[in-house]
mmCIF file of C-alpha atoms in Angstrom:
data_model
loop_
_atom_site.group_PDB
_atom_site.id
_atom_site.type_symbol
_atom_site.label_atom_id
_atom_site.label_comp_id
_atom_site.label_asym_id
_atom_site.label_seq_id
_atom_site.Cartn_x
_atom_site.Cartn_y
_atom_site.Cartn_z
ATOM 1 C CA MET A 88 121.248 88.521 87.966
ATOM 2 C CA ASN A 89 122.639 91.761 89.409
ATOM 3 C CA GLU A 90 122.242 93.524 86.072
ATOM 4 C CA ILE A 91 118.609 92.411 85.839
ATOM 5 C CA ARG A 92 117.957 93.749 89.340
ATOM 6 C CA ARG A 93 119.613 97.033 88.479
ATOM 7 C CA LEU A 94 117.514 97.407 85.318
ATOM 8 C CA TYR A 95 114.336 96.467 87.186
ATOM 9 C CA ASP A 96 115.133 99.041 89.834
ATOM 10 C CA ARG A 97 115.767 101.786 87.269
ATOM 11 C CA ILE A 98 112.776 101.004 85.065
ATOM 12 C CA VAL A 99 110.092 99.906 87.543
ATOM 13 C CA LEU A 100 110.941 100.846 91.113
ATOM 14 C CA ALA A 101 112.524 104.274 90.663
ATOM 15 C CA PRO A 102 109.471 105.838 88.948
ATOM 16 C CA ALA A 103 107.202 104.344 91.615
ATOM 17 C CA ARG A 104 109.381 105.830 94.368
ATOM 18 C CA ALA A 105 109.368 109.185 92.616
ATOM 19 C CA ALA A 106 105.570 109.111 92.396
ATOM 20 C CA ARG A 107 105.247 108.268 96.097
ATOM 21 C CA THR A 108 107.636 111.081 96.973
ATOM 22 C CA TRP A 109 105.668 113.534 94.840
ATOM 23 C CA LEU A 110 102.382 112.453 96.436
ATOM 24 C CA ALA A 111 103.834 112.760 99.926
ATOM 25 C CA MET A 112 105.120 116.266 99.229
ATOM 26 C CA HIS A 113 101.839 117.277 97.598
ATOM 27 C CA TRP A 114 99.877 116.045 100.620
ATOM 28 C CA HIS A 115 102.256 117.817 103.012
ATOM 29 C CA ARG A 116 101.861 121.136 101.189
ATOM 30 C CA TRP A 117 98.060 120.734 101.054
ATOM 31 C CA ARG A 118 97.855 119.849 104.751
ATOM 32 C CA THR A 119 100.049 122.776 105.764
ATOM 33 C CA ARG A 120 97.923 125.231 103.766
ATOM 34 C CA HIS A 121 94.741 123.717 105.210
ATOM 35 C CA GLN A 122 96.030 124.066 108.774
ATOM 36 C CA ILE A 123 96.917 127.710 108.178
ATOM 37 C CA ARG A 124 93.450 128.440 106.755
ATOM 38 C CA ALA A 125 91.746 126.597 109.630
ATOM 39 C CA ARG A 126 93.813 128.407 112.261
ATOM 40 C CA THR A 127 93.100 131.804 110.707
ATOM 41 C CA SER A 128 89.391 131.082 110.485
ATOM 42 C CA HIS A 129 89.302 129.780 114.039
ATOM 43 C CA TYR A 130 90.985 132.897 115.401
ATOM 44 C CA ARG A 131 88.700 135.161 113.366
ATOM 45 C CA VAL A 132 85.539 133.462 114.679
ATOM 46 C CA ARG A 133 86.763 133.520 118.284
ATOM 47 C CA ALA A 134 87.691 137.192 118.008
ATOM 48 C CA ALA A 135 84.269 138.032 116.575
ATOM 49 C CA ARG A 136 82.538 136.217 119.463
ATOM 50 C CA THR A 137 84.485 138.018 122.174
ATOM 51 C CA HIS A 138 84.090 141.494 120.646
ATOM 52 C CA SER A 139 80.403 141.346 119.746
ATOM 53 C CA PRO A 140 77.785 142.206 122.414
#
């Protein structure tokens, strides 16, 4: 039974875990880039409002 569990883990569960890890890292990188773009845009708009007559 232990050998069957080990094989199941290696063949089925490990690739699924790897895919979830990849998706989590992909989302984290996307979210970080999005926050940087949003912050930059926000500051640019606020600066334009305060400096224009």
